[in-house]
mmCIF file of C-alpha atoms in Angstrom:
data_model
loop_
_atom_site.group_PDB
_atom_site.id
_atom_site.type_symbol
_atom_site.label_atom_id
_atom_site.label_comp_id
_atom_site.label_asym_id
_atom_site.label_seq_id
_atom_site.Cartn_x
_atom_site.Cartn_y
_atom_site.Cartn_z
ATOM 1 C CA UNK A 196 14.537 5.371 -1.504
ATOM 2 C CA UNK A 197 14.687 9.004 0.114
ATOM 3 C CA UNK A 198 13.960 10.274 -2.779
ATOM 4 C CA UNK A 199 10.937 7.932 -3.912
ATOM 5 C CA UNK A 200 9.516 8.741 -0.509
ATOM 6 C CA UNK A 201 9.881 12.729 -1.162
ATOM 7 C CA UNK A 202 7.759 12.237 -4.422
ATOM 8 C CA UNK A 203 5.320 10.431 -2.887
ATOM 9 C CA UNK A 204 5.138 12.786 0.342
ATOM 10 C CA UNK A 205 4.247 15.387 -2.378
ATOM 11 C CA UNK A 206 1.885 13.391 -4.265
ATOM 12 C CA UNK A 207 -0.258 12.831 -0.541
ATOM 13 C CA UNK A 208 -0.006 17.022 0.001
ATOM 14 C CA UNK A 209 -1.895 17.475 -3.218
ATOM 15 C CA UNK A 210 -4.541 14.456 -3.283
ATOM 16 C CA UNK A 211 -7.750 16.029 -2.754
ATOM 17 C CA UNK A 212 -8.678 12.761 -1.309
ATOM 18 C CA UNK A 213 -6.451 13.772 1.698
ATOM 19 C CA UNK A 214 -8.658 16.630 2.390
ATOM 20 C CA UNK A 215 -11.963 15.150 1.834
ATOM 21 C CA UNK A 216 -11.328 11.346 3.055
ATOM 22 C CA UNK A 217 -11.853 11.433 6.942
ATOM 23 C CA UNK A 218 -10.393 7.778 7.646
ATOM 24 C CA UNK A 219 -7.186 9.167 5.530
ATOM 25 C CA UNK A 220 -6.622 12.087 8.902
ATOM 26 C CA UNK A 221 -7.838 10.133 11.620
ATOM 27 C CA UNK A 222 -5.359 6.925 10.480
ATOM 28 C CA UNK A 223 -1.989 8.754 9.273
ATOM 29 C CA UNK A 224 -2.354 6.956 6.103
ATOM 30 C CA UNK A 225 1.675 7.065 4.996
ATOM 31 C CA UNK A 226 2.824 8.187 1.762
ATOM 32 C CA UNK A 227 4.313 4.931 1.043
ATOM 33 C CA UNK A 228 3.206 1.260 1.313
ATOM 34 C CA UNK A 229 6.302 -1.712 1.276
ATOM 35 C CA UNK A 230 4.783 -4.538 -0.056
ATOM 36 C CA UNK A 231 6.709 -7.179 1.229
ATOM 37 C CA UNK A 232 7.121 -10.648 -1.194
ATOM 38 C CA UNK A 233 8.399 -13.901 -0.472
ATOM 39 C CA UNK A 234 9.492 -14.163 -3.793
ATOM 40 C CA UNK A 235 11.131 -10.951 -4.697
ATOM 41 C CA UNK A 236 11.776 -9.821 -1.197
ATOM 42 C CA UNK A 237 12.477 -12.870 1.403
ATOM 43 C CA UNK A 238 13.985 -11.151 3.779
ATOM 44 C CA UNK A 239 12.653 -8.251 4.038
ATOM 45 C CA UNK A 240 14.610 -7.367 7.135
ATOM 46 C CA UNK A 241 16.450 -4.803 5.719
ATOM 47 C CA UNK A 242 14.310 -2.554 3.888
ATOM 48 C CA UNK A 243 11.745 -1.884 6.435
ATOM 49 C CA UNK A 244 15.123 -0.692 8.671
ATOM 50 C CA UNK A 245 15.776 1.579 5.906
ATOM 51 C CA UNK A 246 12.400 2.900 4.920
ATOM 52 C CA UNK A 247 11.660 6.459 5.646
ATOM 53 C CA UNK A 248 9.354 7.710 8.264
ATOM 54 C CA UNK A 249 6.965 8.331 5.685
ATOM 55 C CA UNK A 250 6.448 4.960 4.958
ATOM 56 C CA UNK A 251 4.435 1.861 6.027
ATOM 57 C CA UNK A 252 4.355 -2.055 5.704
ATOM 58 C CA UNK A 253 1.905 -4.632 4.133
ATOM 59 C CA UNK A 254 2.825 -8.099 4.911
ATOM 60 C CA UNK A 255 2.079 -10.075 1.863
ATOM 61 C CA UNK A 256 4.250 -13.284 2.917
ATOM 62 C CA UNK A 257 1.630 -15.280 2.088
ATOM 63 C CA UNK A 258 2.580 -19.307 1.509
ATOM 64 C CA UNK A 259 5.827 -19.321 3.551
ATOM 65 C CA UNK A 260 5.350 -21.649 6.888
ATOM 66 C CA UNK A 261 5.809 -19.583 9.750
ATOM 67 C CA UNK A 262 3.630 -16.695 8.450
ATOM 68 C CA UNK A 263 2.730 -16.170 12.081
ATOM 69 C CA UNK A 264 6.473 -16.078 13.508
ATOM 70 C CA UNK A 265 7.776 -13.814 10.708
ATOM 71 C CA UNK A 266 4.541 -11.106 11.170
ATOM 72 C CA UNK A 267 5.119 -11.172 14.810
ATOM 73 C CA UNK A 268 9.075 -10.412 14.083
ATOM 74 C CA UNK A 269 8.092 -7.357 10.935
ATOM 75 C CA UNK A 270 5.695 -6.114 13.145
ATOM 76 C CA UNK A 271 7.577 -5.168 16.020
ATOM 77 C CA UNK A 272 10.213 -4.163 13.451
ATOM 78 C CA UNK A 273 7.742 -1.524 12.281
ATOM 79 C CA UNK A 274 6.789 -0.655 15.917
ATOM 80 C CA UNK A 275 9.870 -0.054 17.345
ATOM 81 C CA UNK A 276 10.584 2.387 14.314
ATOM 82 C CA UNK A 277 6.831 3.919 14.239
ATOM 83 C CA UNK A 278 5.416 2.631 10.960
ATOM 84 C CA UNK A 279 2.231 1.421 10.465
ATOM 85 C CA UNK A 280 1.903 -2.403 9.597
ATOM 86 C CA UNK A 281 -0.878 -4.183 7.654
ATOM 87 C CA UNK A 282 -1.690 -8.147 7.631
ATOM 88 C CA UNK A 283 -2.614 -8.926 3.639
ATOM 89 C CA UNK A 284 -5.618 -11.395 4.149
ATOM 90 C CA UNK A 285 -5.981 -12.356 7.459
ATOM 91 C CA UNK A 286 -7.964 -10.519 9.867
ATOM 92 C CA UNK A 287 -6.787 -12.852 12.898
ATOM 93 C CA UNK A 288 -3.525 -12.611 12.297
ATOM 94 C CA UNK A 289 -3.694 -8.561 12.208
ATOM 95 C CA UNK A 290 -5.319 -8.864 15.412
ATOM 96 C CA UNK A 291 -3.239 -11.658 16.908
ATOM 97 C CA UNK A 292 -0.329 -8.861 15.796
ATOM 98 C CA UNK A 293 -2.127 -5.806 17.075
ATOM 99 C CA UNK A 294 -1.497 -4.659 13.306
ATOM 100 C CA UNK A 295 -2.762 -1.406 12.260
ATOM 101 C CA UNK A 296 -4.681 -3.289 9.448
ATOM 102 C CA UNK A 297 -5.544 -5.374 7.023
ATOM 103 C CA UNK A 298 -5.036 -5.550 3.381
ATOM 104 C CA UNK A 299 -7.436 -7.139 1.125
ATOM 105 C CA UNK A 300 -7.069 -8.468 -2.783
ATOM 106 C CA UNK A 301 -9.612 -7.181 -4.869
ATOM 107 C CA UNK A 302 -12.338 -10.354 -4.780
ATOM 108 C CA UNK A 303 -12.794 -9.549 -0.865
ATOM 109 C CA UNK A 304 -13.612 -5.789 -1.125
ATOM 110 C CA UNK A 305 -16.841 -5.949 0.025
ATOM 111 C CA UNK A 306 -15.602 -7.160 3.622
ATOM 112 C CA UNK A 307 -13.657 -4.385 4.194
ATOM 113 C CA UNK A 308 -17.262 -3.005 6.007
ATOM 114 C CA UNK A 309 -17.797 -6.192 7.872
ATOM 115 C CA UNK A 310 -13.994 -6.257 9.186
ATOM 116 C CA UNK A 311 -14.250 -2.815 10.217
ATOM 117 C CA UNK A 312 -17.235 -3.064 12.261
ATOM 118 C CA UNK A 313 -16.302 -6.506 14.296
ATOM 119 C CA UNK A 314 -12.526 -4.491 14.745
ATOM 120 C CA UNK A 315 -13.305 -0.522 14.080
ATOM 121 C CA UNK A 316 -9.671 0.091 14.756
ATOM 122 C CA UNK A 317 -8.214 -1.068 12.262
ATOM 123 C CA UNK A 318 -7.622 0.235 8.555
ATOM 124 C CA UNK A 319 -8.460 -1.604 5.486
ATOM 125 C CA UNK A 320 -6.720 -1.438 2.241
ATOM 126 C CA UNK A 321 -7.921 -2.611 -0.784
ATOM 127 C CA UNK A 322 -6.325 -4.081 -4.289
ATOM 128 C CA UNK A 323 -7.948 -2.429 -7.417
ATOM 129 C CA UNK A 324 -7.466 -2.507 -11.361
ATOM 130 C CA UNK A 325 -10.279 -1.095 -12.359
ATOM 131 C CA UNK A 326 -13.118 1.987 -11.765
ATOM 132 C CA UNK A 327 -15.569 -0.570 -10.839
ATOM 133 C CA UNK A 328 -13.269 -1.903 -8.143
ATOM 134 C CA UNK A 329 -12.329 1.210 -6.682
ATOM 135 C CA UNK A 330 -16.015 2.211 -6.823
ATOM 136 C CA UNK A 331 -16.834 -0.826 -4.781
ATOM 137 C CA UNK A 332 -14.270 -0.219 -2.041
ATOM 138 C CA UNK A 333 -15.493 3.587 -1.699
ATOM 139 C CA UNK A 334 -18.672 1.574 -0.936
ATOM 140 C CA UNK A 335 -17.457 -0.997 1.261
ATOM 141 C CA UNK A 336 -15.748 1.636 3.507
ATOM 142 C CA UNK A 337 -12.132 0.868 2.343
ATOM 143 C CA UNK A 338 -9.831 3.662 3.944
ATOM 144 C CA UNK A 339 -7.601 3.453 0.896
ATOM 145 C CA UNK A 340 -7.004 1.824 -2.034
ATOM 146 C CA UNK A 341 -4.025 0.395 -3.647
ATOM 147 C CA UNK A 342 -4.546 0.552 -7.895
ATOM 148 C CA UNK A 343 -2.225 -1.187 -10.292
ATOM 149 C CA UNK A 344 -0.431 -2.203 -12.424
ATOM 150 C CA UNK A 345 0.383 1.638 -13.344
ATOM 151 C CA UNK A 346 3.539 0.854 -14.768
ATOM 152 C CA UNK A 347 5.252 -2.476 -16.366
ATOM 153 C CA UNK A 348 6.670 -4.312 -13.414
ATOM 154 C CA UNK A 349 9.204 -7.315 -12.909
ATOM 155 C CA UNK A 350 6.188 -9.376 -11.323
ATOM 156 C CA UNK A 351 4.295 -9.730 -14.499
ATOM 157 C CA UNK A 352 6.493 -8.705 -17.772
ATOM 158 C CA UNK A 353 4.255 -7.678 -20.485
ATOM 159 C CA UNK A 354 1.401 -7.534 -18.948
ATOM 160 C CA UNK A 355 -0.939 -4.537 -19.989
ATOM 161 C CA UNK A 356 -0.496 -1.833 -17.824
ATOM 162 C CA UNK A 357 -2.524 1.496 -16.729
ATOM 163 C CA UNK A 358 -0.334 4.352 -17.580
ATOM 164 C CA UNK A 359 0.156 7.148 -15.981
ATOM 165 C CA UNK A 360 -3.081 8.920 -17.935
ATOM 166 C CA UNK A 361 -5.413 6.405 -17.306
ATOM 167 C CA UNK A 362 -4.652 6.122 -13.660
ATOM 168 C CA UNK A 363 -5.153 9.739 -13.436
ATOM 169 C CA UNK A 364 -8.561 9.245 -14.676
ATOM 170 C CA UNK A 365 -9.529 6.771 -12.041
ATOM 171 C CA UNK A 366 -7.659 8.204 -8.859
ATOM 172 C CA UNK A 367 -9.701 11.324 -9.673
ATOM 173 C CA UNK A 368 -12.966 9.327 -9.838
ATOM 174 C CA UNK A 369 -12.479 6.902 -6.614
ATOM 175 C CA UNK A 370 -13.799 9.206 -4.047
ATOM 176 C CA UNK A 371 -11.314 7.573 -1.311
ATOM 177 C CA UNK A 372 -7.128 8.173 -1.142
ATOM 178 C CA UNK A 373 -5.524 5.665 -4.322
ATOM 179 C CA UNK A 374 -1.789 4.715 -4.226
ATOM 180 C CA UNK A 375 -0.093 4.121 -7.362
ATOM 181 C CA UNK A 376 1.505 0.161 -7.534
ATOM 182 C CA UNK A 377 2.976 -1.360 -10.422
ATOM 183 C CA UNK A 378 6.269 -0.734 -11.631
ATOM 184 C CA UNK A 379 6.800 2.770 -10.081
ATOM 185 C CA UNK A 380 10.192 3.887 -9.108
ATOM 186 C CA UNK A 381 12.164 7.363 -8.663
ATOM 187 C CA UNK A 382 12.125 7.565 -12.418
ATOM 188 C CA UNK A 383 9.314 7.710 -13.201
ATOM 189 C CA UNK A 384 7.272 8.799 -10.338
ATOM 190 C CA UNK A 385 7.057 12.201 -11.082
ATOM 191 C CA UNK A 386 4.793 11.496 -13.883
ATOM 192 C CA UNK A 387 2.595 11.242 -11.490
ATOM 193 C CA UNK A 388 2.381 14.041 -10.105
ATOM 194 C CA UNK A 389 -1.132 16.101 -10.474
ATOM 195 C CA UNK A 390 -2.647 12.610 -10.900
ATOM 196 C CA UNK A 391 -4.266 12.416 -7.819
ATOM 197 C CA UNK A 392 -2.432 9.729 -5.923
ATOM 198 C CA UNK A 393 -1.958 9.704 -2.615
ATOM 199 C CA UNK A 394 1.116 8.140 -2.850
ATOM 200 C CA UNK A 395 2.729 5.170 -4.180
ATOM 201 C CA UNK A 396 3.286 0.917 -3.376
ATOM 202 C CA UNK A 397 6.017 -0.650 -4.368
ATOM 203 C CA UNK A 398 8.657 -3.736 -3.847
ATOM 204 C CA UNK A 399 11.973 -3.801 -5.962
ATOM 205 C CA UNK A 400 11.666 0.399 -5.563
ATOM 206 C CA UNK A 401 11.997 0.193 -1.988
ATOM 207 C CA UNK A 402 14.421 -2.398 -1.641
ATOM 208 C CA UNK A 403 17.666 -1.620 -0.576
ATOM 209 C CA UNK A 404 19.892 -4.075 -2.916
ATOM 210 C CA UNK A 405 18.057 -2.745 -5.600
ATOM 211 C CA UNK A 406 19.900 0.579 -5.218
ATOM 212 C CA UNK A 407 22.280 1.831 -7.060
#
C-alpha cells in the first residue's frame, strides 16, 4: 500500500494538470482515491486506518441500508486521521456529513456545475471512459476526474480495457487532473508513469487483506 501510494505521489508531482488546474491547489486533491465497495470491500474499516496520508476516501456503499449510519462512521474515520472524504451520488448526504465532496458516475457530469454553485465548497469528482466524457466534465467544472477501466480488474473480468497507452492519450487531452482506476496495483503502476495521471483509484490495491 506504501508503496502504491509512493507511485502515485510521483505520478501527481509530474501531472501538468497539477500546475495548471486551480481547483487541484486550492482542494489538496490526494494522490490516491479508496473506493470503498460493499461487495468487494464491506468493511472497509480497516483500510482507510491503514491508508497513507496521501490518500483519500469515496464512499461508494451504495444499496446497503444504513448508508447514512455507515458515512457518518467512515467519515469521521477519515477526519480524525485528516483525509479527505467524498459521498458517491448524493449531494445531501455529503452535506448532511460535512464531506469534502461528492462523486458523480459518468451520466450526471453535467451537475457537477450546478452542485458546486448551490455548495461551492465542496469538490466534485467525476467517472469517465471516454475523451468525450472527460471533455464534458472539464466543461461542467469537475475538479477531477476518475478514468477507467485502465487495466483488467476483478469487478468486470474480460471486459475491454484502456491500456496504459491509450489512457495516456486522454489524461493528456482532459484539461483537468485524471486518476487512473481499473485494475491498477504496485505492479503495474509504474507503467504509468509520464502518462499524465494525477494519481491513481483503486479497491482490492488498497485493501489490506489483499496484501501479501
Amino acid at each position: 500500500m506504501r508503496k502504491l501510494a509512493k507511485l502515485a505521489t510521483g505520478l501527481k508531482r509530474r501531472c501538468p494538470a497539477a500546475s495548471r488546474n486551480p481547483a487541484s491547489k486550492r482542494m489538496a486533491l490526494p494522490a490516491v482515491w479508496l473506493m470503498t465497495d460493499a461487495t468487494r470491500l464491506p468493511a472497509p474499516q480497516q483500510a482507510i486506518a491503514a491508508l497513507p496520508r496521501e490518500a483519500g476516501v469515496i464512499f461508494r456503499h451504495y444499496a446497503v441500508a444504513d448508508r447514512a449510519a455507515l458515512g457518518a462512521e467512515l467519515r469521521a474515520l477519515c477526519a480524525r486521521r485528516g483525509l479527505p472524504f467524498l459521498v458517491a451520488g448524493d449531494v445531501g448526504l455529503a452535506l448532511a456529513l460535512r464531506a469534502e465532496g461528492v462523486h458523480l458516475p459518468e451520466a450526471h457530469i453535467m451537475r457537477a456545475g450546478a452542485i458546486k454553485r448551490r455548495a461551492p465548497q465542496l469538490r466534485v469528482t467525476v467517472a469517465a471512459h471516454s475523451l468525450p466524457a472527460l471533455i464534458r466534465a472539464r466543461a461542467a467544472g469537475a475538479d477531477a476526474a476518475l478514468l477507467s477501466p485502465v487495466f483488467p480488474t476483478e469487478s468486470h473480468p474480460g471486459a475491454p480495457t484502456l491500456g496504459a497507452h491509450r489512457f495516456a492519450r486522454l489524461a493528456r487531452a482532459a484539461g483537468l487532473p485524471v486518476y487512473a482506476l481499473g485494475g491498477v496495483n504496485t505492479e503495474n503502476a509504474a507503467r504509468l508513469r509520464g502518462s499524465g495521471a494525477f494519481g491513481i483509484a483503486a479497491i482490492a490495491a488498497l485493501n489490506p487483506d489483499k496484501q501479501g
